[in-house]
Amino acid sequence: MRRKENPRQLLQSVIRAFRIAEMLAEEGELGVTEIDGRLGIDKSTAYRILATLREMGYVRQNPLNSKYSNTPKFSLLGGTAPDMQLIRERARPVLRSLSERVGEAVNLGCLDGTDIVYVERIQCNEMIQVNLPVGRRMPAYCSALGKAILAFLPAETVEKLFSGTSFVQYTERTVQSLSILLAELEAIRSDRFARDLQESHPGLSCLAAPVFLASGKVGAGISVSFPAFRHPDMEEAERTIVPALLDAAVNISGELGYSGRNHEHDLPGRQPVPEKKRQEE
């Protein structure tokens, strides 16, 4: 039977820090005023806790709206959370093979609030290369990697993440609103891959696919990035690149224990992801 702690032995600052972390995990992104209102604490206390968590690397502040969100560092604390180091290790040889197969740079990324964070990269041998270094952040709504992950989250989660978000127009092709993003994510679920056709940077194109965990939940994404001029015919590029990209995503998901049979239960009514291809004996 669990012993009840003496209230005087409990540190309120620790309790508040974890409650803030739990709120951010549930809501995705919150401002100081929203946090102090929900917890019933003064703004200066909420700010000091957030500043401490940010200094330790557990939360980040969105420069566009000053709101806070958790970072992937929390995954180091829980065995059930996505272990990005494990995913990187399992993905690296597959990414290297994919890069050799398509002749372009490939990336592994995870979702952090409303951003995508690049956690692994294999560069190609072309003289003109796409430079998306590890640690680089990019809004998920204008990233193929981001959209590949968002497409396999519950729609209500995506709506919470981007509700009230200003969709900054990085190019004339950038997604302009939440309704447009949700419609695109529906198509991505059907196609099983996402596109960034010069939406984040002029001249940069990307194709991406989701990576699933043993639980059936999406845990990361992989992408192939290339200068648009190198593949001016995108239909031809997709015919060449997408089959290799999907094979790589399936292989990484399989390495992480995903069987392909449990994901459809997480998103009822949505297009299920086909089962992982059987390996030839």
PDB file of N, CA, C and O in Angstrom, residues 77-154:
ATOM      1  N   LEU A  77      13.460  10.505 -20.107  1.00  0.00           N
ATOM      2  CA  LEU A  77      12.987  10.215 -18.760  1.00  0.00           C
ATOM      3  C   LEU A  77      12.017   9.050 -18.697  1.00  0.00           C
ATOM      4  O   LEU A  77      11.783   8.519 -17.614  1.00  0.00           O
ATOM      5  N   GLY A  78      11.431   8.652 -19.813  1.00  0.00           N
ATOM      6  CA  GLY A  78      10.391   7.617 -19.765  1.00  0.00           C
ATOM      7  C   GLY A  78      10.640   6.506 -20.754  1.00  0.00           C
ATOM      8  O   GLY A  78      10.951   6.744 -21.920  1.00  0.00           O
ATOM      9  N   GLY A  79      10.496   5.264 -20.277  1.00  0.00           N
ATOM     10  CA  GLY A  79      10.736   4.134 -21.159  1.00  0.00           C
ATOM     11  C   GLY A  79       9.713   4.003 -22.263  1.00  0.00           C
ATOM     12  O   GLY A  79       9.965   3.361 -23.270  1.00  0.00           O
ATOM     13  N   THR A  80       8.509   4.583 -22.088  1.00  0.00           N
ATOM     14  CA  THR A  80       7.473   4.437 -23.096  1.00  0.00           C
ATOM     15  C   THR A  80       7.510   5.563 -24.118  1.00  0.00           C
ATOM     16  O   THR A  80       6.834   5.494 -25.124  1.00  0.00           O
ATOM     17  N   ALA A  81       8.284   6.623 -23.849  1.00  0.00           N
ATOM     18  CA  ALA A  81       8.370   7.733 -24.786  1.00  0.00           C
ATOM     19  C   ALA A  81       9.324   7.373 -25.907  1.00  0.00           C
ATOM     20  O   ALA A  81      10.208   6.525 -25.744  1.00  0.00           O
ATOM     21  N   PRO A  82       9.158   7.973 -27.072  1.00  0.00           N
ATOM     22  CA  PRO A  82      10.061   7.680 -28.174  1.00  0.00           C
ATOM     23  C   PRO A  82      11.509   7.942 -27.781  1.00  0.00           C
ATOM     24  O   PRO A  82      11.844   9.018 -27.294  1.00  0.00           O
ATOM     25  N   ASP A  83      12.362   6.962 -27.946  1.00  0.00           N
ATOM     26  CA  ASP A  83      13.787   7.090 -27.653  1.00  0.00           C
ATOM     27  C   ASP A  83      14.483   7.495 -28.945  1.00  0.00           C
ATOM     28  O   ASP A  83      14.756   6.660 -29.801  1.00  0.00           O
ATOM     29  N   MET A  84      14.766   8.797 -29.076  1.00  0.00           N
ATOM     30  CA  MET A  84      15.308   9.278 -30.345  1.00  0.00           C
ATOM     31  C   MET A  84      16.694   8.714 -30.617  1.00  0.00           C
ATOM     32  O   MET A  84      17.070   8.527 -31.774  1.00  0.00           O
ATOM     33  N   GLN A  85      17.471   8.442 -29.565  1.00  0.00           N
ATOM     34  CA  GLN A  85      18.783   7.856 -29.796  1.00  0.00           C
ATOM     35  C   GLN A  85      18.650   6.464 -30.402  1.00  0.00           C
ATOM     36  O   GLN A  85      19.377   6.100 -31.325  1.00  0.00           O
ATOM     37  N   LEU A  86      17.694   5.688 -29.883  1.00  0.00           N
ATOM     38  CA  LEU A  86      17.444   4.358 -30.435  1.00  0.00           C
ATOM     39  C   LEU A  86      16.963   4.467 -31.880  1.00  0.00           C
ATOM     40  O   LEU A  86      17.425   3.721 -32.765  1.00  0.00           O
ATOM     41  N   ILE A  87      16.038   5.391 -32.129  1.00  0.00           N
ATOM     42  CA  ILE A  87      15.529   5.567 -33.486  1.00  0.00           C
ATOM     43  C   ILE A  87      16.662   5.963 -34.432  1.00  0.00           C
ATOM     44  O   ILE A  87      16.762   5.448 -35.558  1.00  0.00           O
ATOM     45  N   ARG A  88      17.523   6.863 -33.989  1.00  0.00           N
ATOM     46  CA  ARG A  88      18.672   7.275 -34.829  1.00  0.00           C
ATOM     47  C   ARG A  88      19.556   6.079 -35.158  1.00  0.00           C
ATOM     48  O   ARG A  88      19.983   5.905 -36.305  1.00  0.00           O
ATOM     49  N   GLU A  89      19.850   5.272 -34.153  1.00  0.00           N
ATOM     50  CA  GLU A  89      20.739   4.126 -34.366  1.00  0.00           C
ATOM     51  C   GLU A  89      20.133   3.123 -35.333  1.00  0.00           C
ATOM     52  O   GLU A  89      20.825   2.601 -36.220  1.00  0.00           O
ATOM     53  N   ARG A  90      18.837   2.851 -35.175  1.00  0.00           N
ATOM     54  CA  ARG A  90      18.174   1.883 -36.057  1.00  0.00           C
ATOM     55  C   ARG A  90      17.992   2.458 -37.465  1.00  0.00           C
ATOM     56  O   ARG A  90      17.999   1.711 -38.455  1.00  0.00           O
ATOM     57  N   ALA A  91      17.821   3.777 -37.548  1.00  0.00           N
ATOM     58  CA  ALA A  91      17.543   4.399 -38.839  1.00  0.00           C
ATOM     59  C   ALA A  91      18.796   4.639 -39.675  1.00  0.00           C
ATOM     60  O   ALA A  91      18.727   4.634 -40.906  1.00  0.00           O
ATOM     61  N   ARG A  92      19.927   4.872 -39.013  1.00  0.00           N
ATOM     62  CA  ARG A  92      21.124   5.338 -39.729  1.00  0.00           C
ATOM     63  C   ARG A  92      21.520   4.456 -40.917  1.00  0.00           C
ATOM     64  O   ARG A  92      21.714   4.970 -42.027  1.00  0.00           O
ATOM     65  N   PRO A  93      21.659   3.123 -40.763  1.00  0.00           N
ATOM     66  CA  PRO A  93      22.041   2.312 -41.931  1.00  0.00           C
ATOM     67  C   PRO A  93      20.995   2.327 -43.040  1.00  0.00           C
ATOM     68  O   PRO A  93      21.334   2.275 -44.223  1.00  0.00           O
ATOM     69  N   VAL A  94      19.723   2.412 -42.654  1.00  0.00           N
ATOM     70  CA  VAL A  94      18.653   2.462 -43.661  1.00  0.00           C
ATOM     71  C   VAL A  94      18.707   3.799 -44.404  1.00  0.00           C
ATOM     72  O   VAL A  94      18.539   3.848 -45.627  1.00  0.00           O
ATOM     73  N   LEU A  95      18.950   4.875 -43.672  1.00  0.00           N
ATOM     74  CA  LEU A  95      19.071   6.185 -44.314  1.00  0.00           C
ATOM     75  C   LEU A  95      20.255   6.222 -45.269  1.00  0.00           C
ATOM     76  O   LEU A  95      20.164   6.794 -46.362  1.00  0.00           O
ATOM     77  N   ARG A  96      21.349   5.624 -44.862  1.00  0.00           N
ATOM     78  CA  ARG A  96      22.533   5.595 -45.728  1.00  0.00           C
ATOM     79  C   ARG A  96      22.239   4.840 -47.028  1.00  0.00           C
ATOM     80  O   ARG A  96      22.610   5.285 -48.127  1.00  0.00           O
ATOM     81  N   SER A  97      21.545   3.714 -46.900  1.00  0.00           N
ATOM     82  CA  SER A  97      21.183   2.936 -48.084  1.00  0.00           C
ATOM     83  C   SER A  97      20.216   3.712 -48.974  1.00  0.00           C
ATOM     84  O   SER A  97      20.333   3.691 -50.205  1.00  0.00           O
ATOM     85  N   LEU A  98      19.269   4.416 -48.357  1.00  0.00           N
ATOM     86  CA  LEU A  98      18.308   5.219 -49.124  1.00  0.00           C
ATOM     87  C   LEU A  98      19.020   6.322 -49.890  1.00  0.00           C
ATOM     88  O   LEU A  98      18.716   6.568 -51.069  1.00  0.00           O
ATOM     89  N   SER A  99      19.961   6.999 -49.241  1.00  0.00           N
ATOM     90  CA  SER A  99      20.703   8.073 -49.904  1.00  0.00           C
ATOM     91  C   SER A  99      21.470   7.544 -51.107  1.00  0.00           C
ATOM     92  O   SER A  99      21.499   8.168 -52.177  1.00  0.00           O
ATOM     93  N   GLU A 100      22.085   6.394 -50.947  1.00  0.00           N
ATOM     94  CA  GLU A 100      22.823   5.791 -52.062  1.00  0.00           C
ATOM     95  C   GLU A 100      21.879   5.403 -53.194  1.00  0.00           C
ATOM     96  O   GLU A 100      22.215   5.538 -54.375  1.00  0.00           O
ATOM     97  N   ARG A 101      20.695   4.950 -52.829  1.00  0.00           N
ATOM     98  CA  ARG A 101      19.731   4.487 -53.833  1.00  0.00           C
ATOM     99  C   ARG A 101      19.161   5.634 -54.662  1.00  0.00           C
ATOM    100  O   ARG A 101      18.995   5.507 -55.875  1.00  0.00           O
ATOM    101  N   VAL A 102      18.876   6.779 -54.009  1.00  0.00           N
ATOM    102  CA  VAL A 102      18.237   7.894 -54.728  1.00  0.00           C
ATOM    103  C   VAL A 102      19.237   8.994 -55.109  1.00  0.00           C
ATOM    104  O   VAL A 102      18.905   9.895 -55.879  1.00  0.00           O
ATOM    105  N   GLY A 103      20.445   8.961 -54.537  1.00  0.00           N
ATOM    106  CA  GLY A 103      21.457   9.948 -54.876  1.00  0.00           C
ATOM    107  C   GLY A 103      21.208  11.334 -54.317  1.00  0.00           C
ATOM    108  O   GLY A 103      21.708  12.329 -54.857  1.00  0.00           O
ATOM    109  N   GLU A 104      20.441  11.426 -53.230  1.00  0.00           N
ATOM    110  CA  GLU A 104      20.139  12.722 -52.625  1.00  0.00           C
ATOM    111  C   GLU A 104      20.310  12.654 -51.105  1.00  0.00           C
ATOM    112  O   GLU A 104      20.476  11.570 -50.529  1.00  0.00           O
ATOM    113  N   ALA A 105      20.278  13.817 -50.464  1.00  0.00           N
ATOM    114  CA  ALA A 105      20.370  13.890 -49.007  1.00  0.00           C
ATOM    115  C   ALA A 105      19.101  13.330 -48.379  1.00  0.00           C
ATOM    116  O   ALA A 105      18.002  13.544 -48.898  1.00  0.00           O
ATOM    117  N   VAL A 106      19.254  12.627 -47.265  1.00  0.00           N
ATOM    118  CA  VAL A 106      18.099  12.098 -46.544  1.00  0.00           C
ATOM    119  C   VAL A 106      18.183  12.534 -45.086  1.00  0.00           C
ATOM    120  O   VAL A 106      19.272  12.759 -44.549  1.00  0.00           O
ATOM    121  N   ASN A 107      17.027  12.655 -44.452  1.00  0.00           N
ATOM    122  CA  ASN A 107      16.951  13.196 -43.096  1.00  0.00           C
ATOM    123  C   ASN A 107      16.007  12.380 -42.233  1.00  0.00           C
ATOM    124  O   ASN A 107      15.064  11.753 -42.731  1.00  0.00           O
ATOM    125  N   LEU A 108      16.252  12.415 -40.931  1.00  0.00           N
ATOM    126  CA  LEU A 108      15.366  11.854 -39.921  1.00  0.00           C
ATOM    127  C   LEU A 108      14.971  12.998 -39.010  1.00  0.00           C
ATOM    128  O   LEU A 108      15.823  13.790 -38.589  1.00  0.00           O
ATOM    129  N   GLY A 109      13.678  13.143 -38.720  1.00  0.00           N
ATOM    130  CA  GLY A 109      13.221  14.232 -37.873  1.00  0.00           C
ATOM    131  C   GLY A 109      12.112  13.810 -36.945  1.00  0.00           C
ATOM    132  O   GLY A 109      11.451  12.783 -37.155  1.00  0.00           O
ATOM    133  N   CYS A 110      11.906  14.600 -35.880  1.00  0.00           N
ATOM    134  CA  CYS A 110      10.824  14.350 -34.940  1.00  0.00           C
ATOM    135  C   CYS A 110      10.057  15.645 -34.703  1.00  0.00           C
ATOM    136  O   CYS A 110      10.567  16.738 -34.977  1.00  0.00           O
ATOM    137  N   LEU A 111       8.856  15.496 -34.208  1.00  0.00           N
ATOM    138  CA  LEU A 111       8.005  16.654 -33.936  1.00  0.00           C
ATOM    139  C   LEU A 111       8.297  17.200 -32.549  1.00  0.00           C
ATOM    140  O   LEU A 111       8.395  16.453 -31.579  1.00  0.00           O
ATOM    141  N   ASP A 112       8.445  18.509 -32.453  1.00  0.00           N
ATOM    142  CA  ASP A 112       8.651  19.191 -31.173  1.00  0.00           C
ATOM    143  C   ASP A 112       7.701  20.378 -31.130  1.00  0.00           C
ATOM    144  O   ASP A 112       7.992  21.431 -31.679  1.00  0.00           O
ATOM    145  N   GLY A 113       6.534  20.178 -30.513  1.00  0.00           N
ATOM    146  CA  GLY A 113       5.522  21.227 -30.536  1.00  0.00           C
ATOM    147  C   GLY A 113       4.989  21.397 -31.938  1.00  0.00           C
ATOM    148  O   GLY A 113       4.507  20.448 -32.560  1.00  0.00           O
ATOM    149  N   THR A 114       5.088  22.598 -32.482  1.00  0.00           N
ATOM    150  CA  THR A 114       4.650  22.854 -33.855  1.00  0.00           C
ATOM    151  C   THR A 114       5.816  22.847 -34.833  1.00  0.00           C
ATOM    152  O   THR A 114       5.633  23.171 -36.004  1.00  0.00           O
ATOM    153  N   ASP A 115       6.988  22.467 -34.346  1.00  0.00           N
ATOM    154  CA  ASP A 115       8.181  22.435 -35.195  1.00  0.00           C
ATOM    155  C   ASP A 115       8.606  21.009 -35.493  1.00  0.00           C
ATOM    156  O   ASP A 115       8.301  20.076 -34.745  1.00  0.00           O
ATOM    157  N   ILE A 116       9.377  20.866 -36.549  1.00  0.00           N
ATOM    158  CA  ILE A 116      10.087  19.633 -36.813  1.00  0.00           C
ATOM    159  C   ILE A 116      11.549  19.885 -36.467  1.00  0.00           C
ATOM    160  O   ILE A 116      12.070  20.970 -36.697  1.00  0.00           O
ATOM    161  N   VAL A 117      12.211  18.892 -35.851  1.00  0.00           N
ATOM    162  CA  VAL A 117      13.623  18.995 -35.494  1.00  0.00           C
ATOM    163  C   VAL A 117      14.370  17.888 -36.235  1.00  0.00           C
ATOM    164  O   VAL A 117      13.994  16.716 -36.156  1.00  0.00           O
ATOM    165  N   TYR A 118      15.411  18.269 -36.956  1.00  0.00           N
ATOM    166  CA  TYR A 118      16.219  17.291 -37.679  1.00  0.00           C
ATOM    167  C   TYR A 118      17.204  16.647 -36.713  1.00  0.00           C
ATOM    168  O   TYR A 118      17.993  17.337 -36.062  1.00  0.00           O
ATOM    169  N   VAL A 119      17.152  15.319 -36.595  1.00  0.00           N
ATOM    170  CA  VAL A 119      17.995  14.615 -35.631  1.00  0.00           C
ATOM    171  C   VAL A 119      19.047  13.731 -36.295  1.00  0.00           C
ATOM    172  O   VAL A 119      19.948  13.225 -35.617  1.00  0.00           O
ATOM    173  N   GLU A 120      18.966  13.523 -37.587  1.00  0.00           N
ATOM    174  CA  GLU A 120      19.978  12.745 -38.316  1.00  0.00           C
ATOM    175  C   GLU A 120      19.968  13.151 -39.780  1.00  0.00           C
ATOM    176  O   GLU A 120      18.904  13.495 -40.324  1.00  0.00           O
ATOM    177  N   ARG A 121      21.145  13.125 -40.409  1.00  0.00           N
ATOM    178  CA  ARG A 121      21.229  13.481 -41.825  1.00  0.00           C
ATOM    179  C   ARG A 121      22.317  12.654 -42.488  1.00  0.00           C
ATOM    180  O   ARG A 121      23.377  12.437 -41.909  1.00  0.00           O
ATOM    181  N   ILE A 122      22.035  12.198 -43.679  1.00  0.00           N
ATOM    182  CA  ILE A 122      23.034  11.563 -44.534  1.00  0.00           C
ATOM    183  C   ILE A 122      23.138  12.424 -45.791  1.00  0.00           C
ATOM    184  O   ILE A 122      22.162  12.574 -46.522  1.00  0.00           O
ATOM    185  N   GLN A 123      24.299  12.989 -46.022  1.00  0.00           N
ATOM    186  CA  GLN A 123      24.483  13.895 -47.149  1.00  0.00           C
ATOM    187  C   GLN A 123      24.810  13.112 -48.420  1.00  0.00           C
ATOM    188  O   GLN A 123      25.391  12.020 -48.361  1.00  0.00           O
ATOM    189  N   CYS A 124      24.430  13.657 -49.559  1.00  0.00           N
ATOM    190  CA  CYS A 124      24.707  13.006 -50.840  1.00  0.00           C
ATOM    191  C   CYS A 124      26.066  13.466 -51.366  1.00  0.00           C
ATOM    192  O   CYS A 124      26.738  14.307 -50.762  1.00  0.00           O
ATOM    193  N   ASN A 125      26.467  12.925 -52.512  1.00  0.00           N
ATOM    194  CA  ASN A 125      27.767  13.252 -53.092  1.00  0.00           C
ATOM    195  C   ASN A 125      27.698  14.305 -54.188  1.00  0.00           C
ATOM    196  O   ASN A 125      28.699  14.607 -54.822  1.00  0.00           O
ATOM    197  N   GLU A 126      26.507  14.874 -54.402  1.00  0.00           N
ATOM    198  CA  GLU A 126      26.362  15.892 -55.437  1.00  0.00           C
ATOM    199  C   GLU A 126      27.124  17.163 -55.063  1.00  0.00           C
ATOM    200  O   GLU A 126      27.290  17.492 -53.886  1.00  0.00           O
ATOM    201  N   MET A 127      27.595  17.889 -56.091  1.00  0.00           N
ATOM    202  CA  MET A 127      28.329  19.115 -55.824  1.00  0.00           C
ATOM    203  C   MET A 127      27.434  20.155 -55.147  1.00  0.00           C
ATOM    204  O   MET A 127      27.858  20.872 -54.228  1.00  0.00           O
ATOM    205  N   ILE A 128      26.173  20.276 -55.597  1.00  0.00           N
ATOM    206  CA  ILE A 128      25.216  21.188 -54.979  1.00  0.00           C
ATOM    207  C   ILE A 128      24.332  20.366 -54.055  1.00  0.00           C
ATOM    208  O   ILE A 128      23.628  19.458 -54.488  1.00  0.00           O
ATOM    209  N   GLN A 129      24.408  20.687 -52.759  1.00  0.00           N
ATOM    210  CA  GLN A 129      23.734  19.882 -51.751  1.00  0.00           C
ATOM    211  C   GLN A 129      22.734  20.719 -50.948  1.00  0.00           C
ATOM    212  O   GLN A 129      22.877  21.935 -50.849  1.00  0.00           O
ATOM    213  N   VAL A 130      21.750  20.037 -50.372  1.00  0.00           N
ATOM    214  CA  VAL A 130      20.804  20.676 -49.465  1.00  0.00           C
ATOM    215  C   VAL A 130      21.387  20.616 -48.059  1.00  0.00           C
ATOM    216  O   VAL A 130      21.782  19.548 -47.591  1.00  0.00           O
ATOM    217  N   ASN A 131      21.462  21.755 -47.393  1.00  0.00           N
ATOM    218  CA  ASN A 131      22.058  21.816 -46.067  1.00  0.00           C
ATOM    219  C   ASN A 131      20.978  21.942 -44.993  1.00  0.00           C
ATOM    220  O   ASN A 131      20.480  23.028 -44.698  1.00  0.00           O
ATOM    221  N   LEU A 132      20.583  20.819 -44.418  1.00  0.00           N
ATOM    222  CA  LEU A 132      19.621  20.782 -43.309  1.00  0.00           C
ATOM    223  C   LEU A 132      20.314  20.071 -42.147  1.00  0.00           C
ATOM    224  O   LEU A 132      20.128  18.868 -41.935  1.00  0.00           O
ATOM    225  N   PRO A 133      21.141  20.774 -41.388  1.00  0.00           N
ATOM    226  CA  PRO A 133      21.971  20.142 -40.351  1.00  0.00           C
ATOM    227  C   PRO A 133      21.162  19.605 -39.186  1.00  0.00           C
ATOM    228  O   PRO A 133      20.031  20.038 -38.927  1.00  0.00           O
ATOM    229  N   VAL A 134      21.753  18.657 -38.469  1.00  0.00           N
ATOM    230  CA  VAL A 134      21.139  18.111 -37.264  1.00  0.00           C
ATOM    231  C   VAL A 134      20.930  19.246 -36.264  1.00  0.00           C
ATOM    232  O   VAL A 134      21.809  20.080 -36.045  1.00  0.00           O
ATOM    233  N   GLY A 135      19.739  19.282 -35.665  1.00  0.00           N
ATOM    234  CA  GLY A 135      19.392  20.344 -34.736  1.00  0.00           C
ATOM    235  C   GLY A 135      18.591  21.463 -35.362  1.00  0.00           C
ATOM    236  O   GLY A 135      18.013  22.290 -34.652  1.00  0.00           O
ATOM    237  N   ARG A 136      18.541  21.493 -36.688  1.00  0.00           N
ATOM    238  CA  ARG A 136      17.789  22.543 -37.379  1.00  0.00           C
ATOM    239  C   ARG A 136      16.300  22.371 -37.095  1.00  0.00           C
ATOM    240  O   ARG A 136      15.775  21.278 -37.103  1.00  0.00           O
ATOM    241  N   ARG A 137      15.613  23.482 -36.863  1.00  0.00           N
ATOM    242  CA  ARG A 137      14.178  23.483 -36.625  1.00  0.00           C
ATOM    243  C   ARG A 137      13.468  24.125 -37.799  1.00  0.00           C
ATOM    244  O   ARG A 137      14.023  25.009 -38.456  1.00  0.00           O
ATOM    245  N   MET A 138      12.235  23.682 -38.030  1.00  0.00           N
ATOM    246  CA  MET A 138      11.440  24.234 -39.116  1.00  0.00           C
ATOM    247  C   MET A 138       9.962  24.052 -38.764  1.00  0.00           C
ATOM    248  O   MET A 138       9.590  23.020 -38.187  1.00  0.00           O
ATOM    249  N   PRO A 139       9.100  25.008 -39.052  1.00  0.00           N
ATOM    250  CA  PRO A 139       7.674  24.808 -38.788  1.00  0.00           C
ATOM    251  C   PRO A 139       7.164  23.552 -39.489  1.00  0.00           C
ATOM    252  O   PRO A 139       7.421  23.345 -40.676  1.00  0.00           O
ATOM    253  N   ALA A 140       6.447  22.725 -38.754  1.00  0.00           N
ATOM    254  CA  ALA A 140       6.001  21.445 -39.305  1.00  0.00           C
ATOM    255  C   ALA A 140       5.041  21.620 -40.470  1.00  0.00           C
ATOM    256  O   ALA A 140       4.988  20.770 -41.366  1.00  0.00           O
ATOM    257  N   TYR A 141       4.272  22.714 -40.476  1.00  0.00           N
ATOM    258  CA  TYR A 141       3.249  22.869 -41.514  1.00  0.00           C
ATOM    259  C   TYR A 141       3.824  23.129 -42.903  1.00  0.00           C
ATOM    260  O   TYR A 141       3.131  22.958 -43.899  1.00  0.00           O
ATOM    261  N   CYS A 142       5.090  23.556 -42.980  1.00  0.00           N
ATOM    262  CA  CYS A 142       5.688  23.788 -44.304  1.00  0.00           C
ATOM    263  C   CYS A 142       6.858  22.851 -44.560  1.00  0.00           C
ATOM    264  O   CYS A 142       7.713  23.120 -45.413  1.00  0.00           O
ATOM    265  N   SER A 143       6.897  21.748 -43.837  1.00  0.00           N
ATOM    266  CA  SER A 143       7.948  20.744 -43.976  1.00  0.00           C
ATOM    267  C   SER A 143       7.327  19.410 -44.350  1.00  0.00           C
ATOM    268  O   SER A 143       6.336  18.982 -43.746  1.00  0.00           O
ATOM    269  N   ALA A 144       7.896  18.742 -45.342  1.00  0.00           N
ATOM    270  CA  ALA A 144       7.396  17.419 -45.696  1.00  0.00           C
ATOM    271  C   ALA A 144       7.528  16.466 -44.513  1.00  0.00           C
ATOM    272  O   ALA A 144       6.627  15.669 -44.237  1.00  0.00           O
ATOM    273  N   LEU A 145       8.649  16.556 -43.794  1.00  0.00           N
ATOM    274  CA  LEU A 145       8.837  15.728 -42.611  1.00  0.00           C
ATOM    275  C   LEU A 145       7.735  15.981 -41.588  1.00  0.00           C
ATOM    276  O   LEU A 145       7.150  15.054 -41.031  1.00  0.00           O
ATOM    277  N   GLY A 146       7.494  17.267 -41.331  1.00  0.00           N
ATOM    278  CA  GLY A 146       6.473  17.622 -40.354  1.00  0.00           C
ATOM    279  C   GLY A 146       5.101  17.129 -40.749  1.00  0.00           C
ATOM    280  O   GLY A 146       4.363  16.551 -39.936  1.00  0.00           O
ATOM    281  N   LYS A 147       4.746  17.332 -41.998  1.00  0.00           N
ATOM    282  CA  LYS A 147       3.411  16.927 -42.455  1.00  0.00           C
ATOM    283  C   LYS A 147       3.250  15.409 -42.469  1.00  0.00           C
ATOM    284  O   LYS A 147       2.150  14.887 -42.223  1.00  0.00           O
ATOM    285  N   ALA A 148       4.353  14.683 -42.753  1.00  0.00           N
ATOM    286  CA  ALA A 148       4.286  13.222 -42.739  1.00  0.00           C
ATOM    287  C   ALA A 148       3.963  12.703 -41.344  1.00  0.00           C
ATOM    288  O   ALA A 148       3.273  11.699 -41.183  1.00  0.00           O
ATOM    289  N   ILE A 149       4.456  13.399 -40.317  1.00  0.00           N
ATOM    290  CA  ILE A 149       4.163  13.009 -38.933  1.00  0.00           C
ATOM    291  C   ILE A 149       2.772  13.481 -38.520  1.00  0.00           C
ATOM    292  O   ILE A 149       1.977  12.726 -37.963  1.00  0.00           O
ATOM    293  N   LEU A 150       2.467  14.739 -38.803  1.00  0.00           N
ATOM    294  CA  LEU A 150       1.170  15.302 -38.409  1.00  0.00           C
ATOM    295  C   LEU A 150       0.003  14.519 -38.999  1.00  0.00           C
ATOM    296  O   LEU A 150      -1.049  14.386 -38.369  1.00  0.00           O
ATOM    297  N   ALA A 151       0.186  13.992 -40.194  1.00  0.00           N
ATOM    298  CA  ALA A 151      -0.903  13.283 -40.876  1.00  0.00           C
ATOM    299  C   ALA A 151      -1.367  12.058 -40.106  1.00  0.00           C
ATOM    300  O   ALA A 151      -2.505  11.617 -40.265  1.00  0.00           O
ATOM    301  N   PHE A 152      -0.503  11.502 -39.271  1.00  0.00           N
ATOM    302  CA  PHE A 152      -0.860  10.282 -38.552  1.00  0.00           C
ATOM    303  C   PHE A 152      -1.054  10.524 -37.057  1.00  0.00           C
ATOM    304  O   PHE A 152      -1.016   9.588 -36.266  1.00  0.00           O
ATOM    305  N   LEU A 153      -1.269  11.794 -36.708  1.00  0.00           N
ATOM    306  CA  LEU A 153      -1.733  12.154 -35.376  1.00  0.00           C
ATOM    307  C   LEU A 153      -3.243  12.359 -35.434  1.00  0.00           C
ATOM    308  O   LEU A 153      -3.792  12.668 -36.494  1.00  0.00           O
ATOM    309  N   PRO A 154      -3.941  12.203 -34.306  1.00  0.00           N
ATOM    310  CA  PRO A 154      -5.378  12.501 -34.305  1.00  0.00           C
ATOM    311  C   PRO A 154      -5.621  13.938 -34.746  1.00  0.00           C
ATOM    312  O   PRO A 154      -4.862  14.849 -34.381  1.00  0.00           O
TER     313      PRO A 154
END
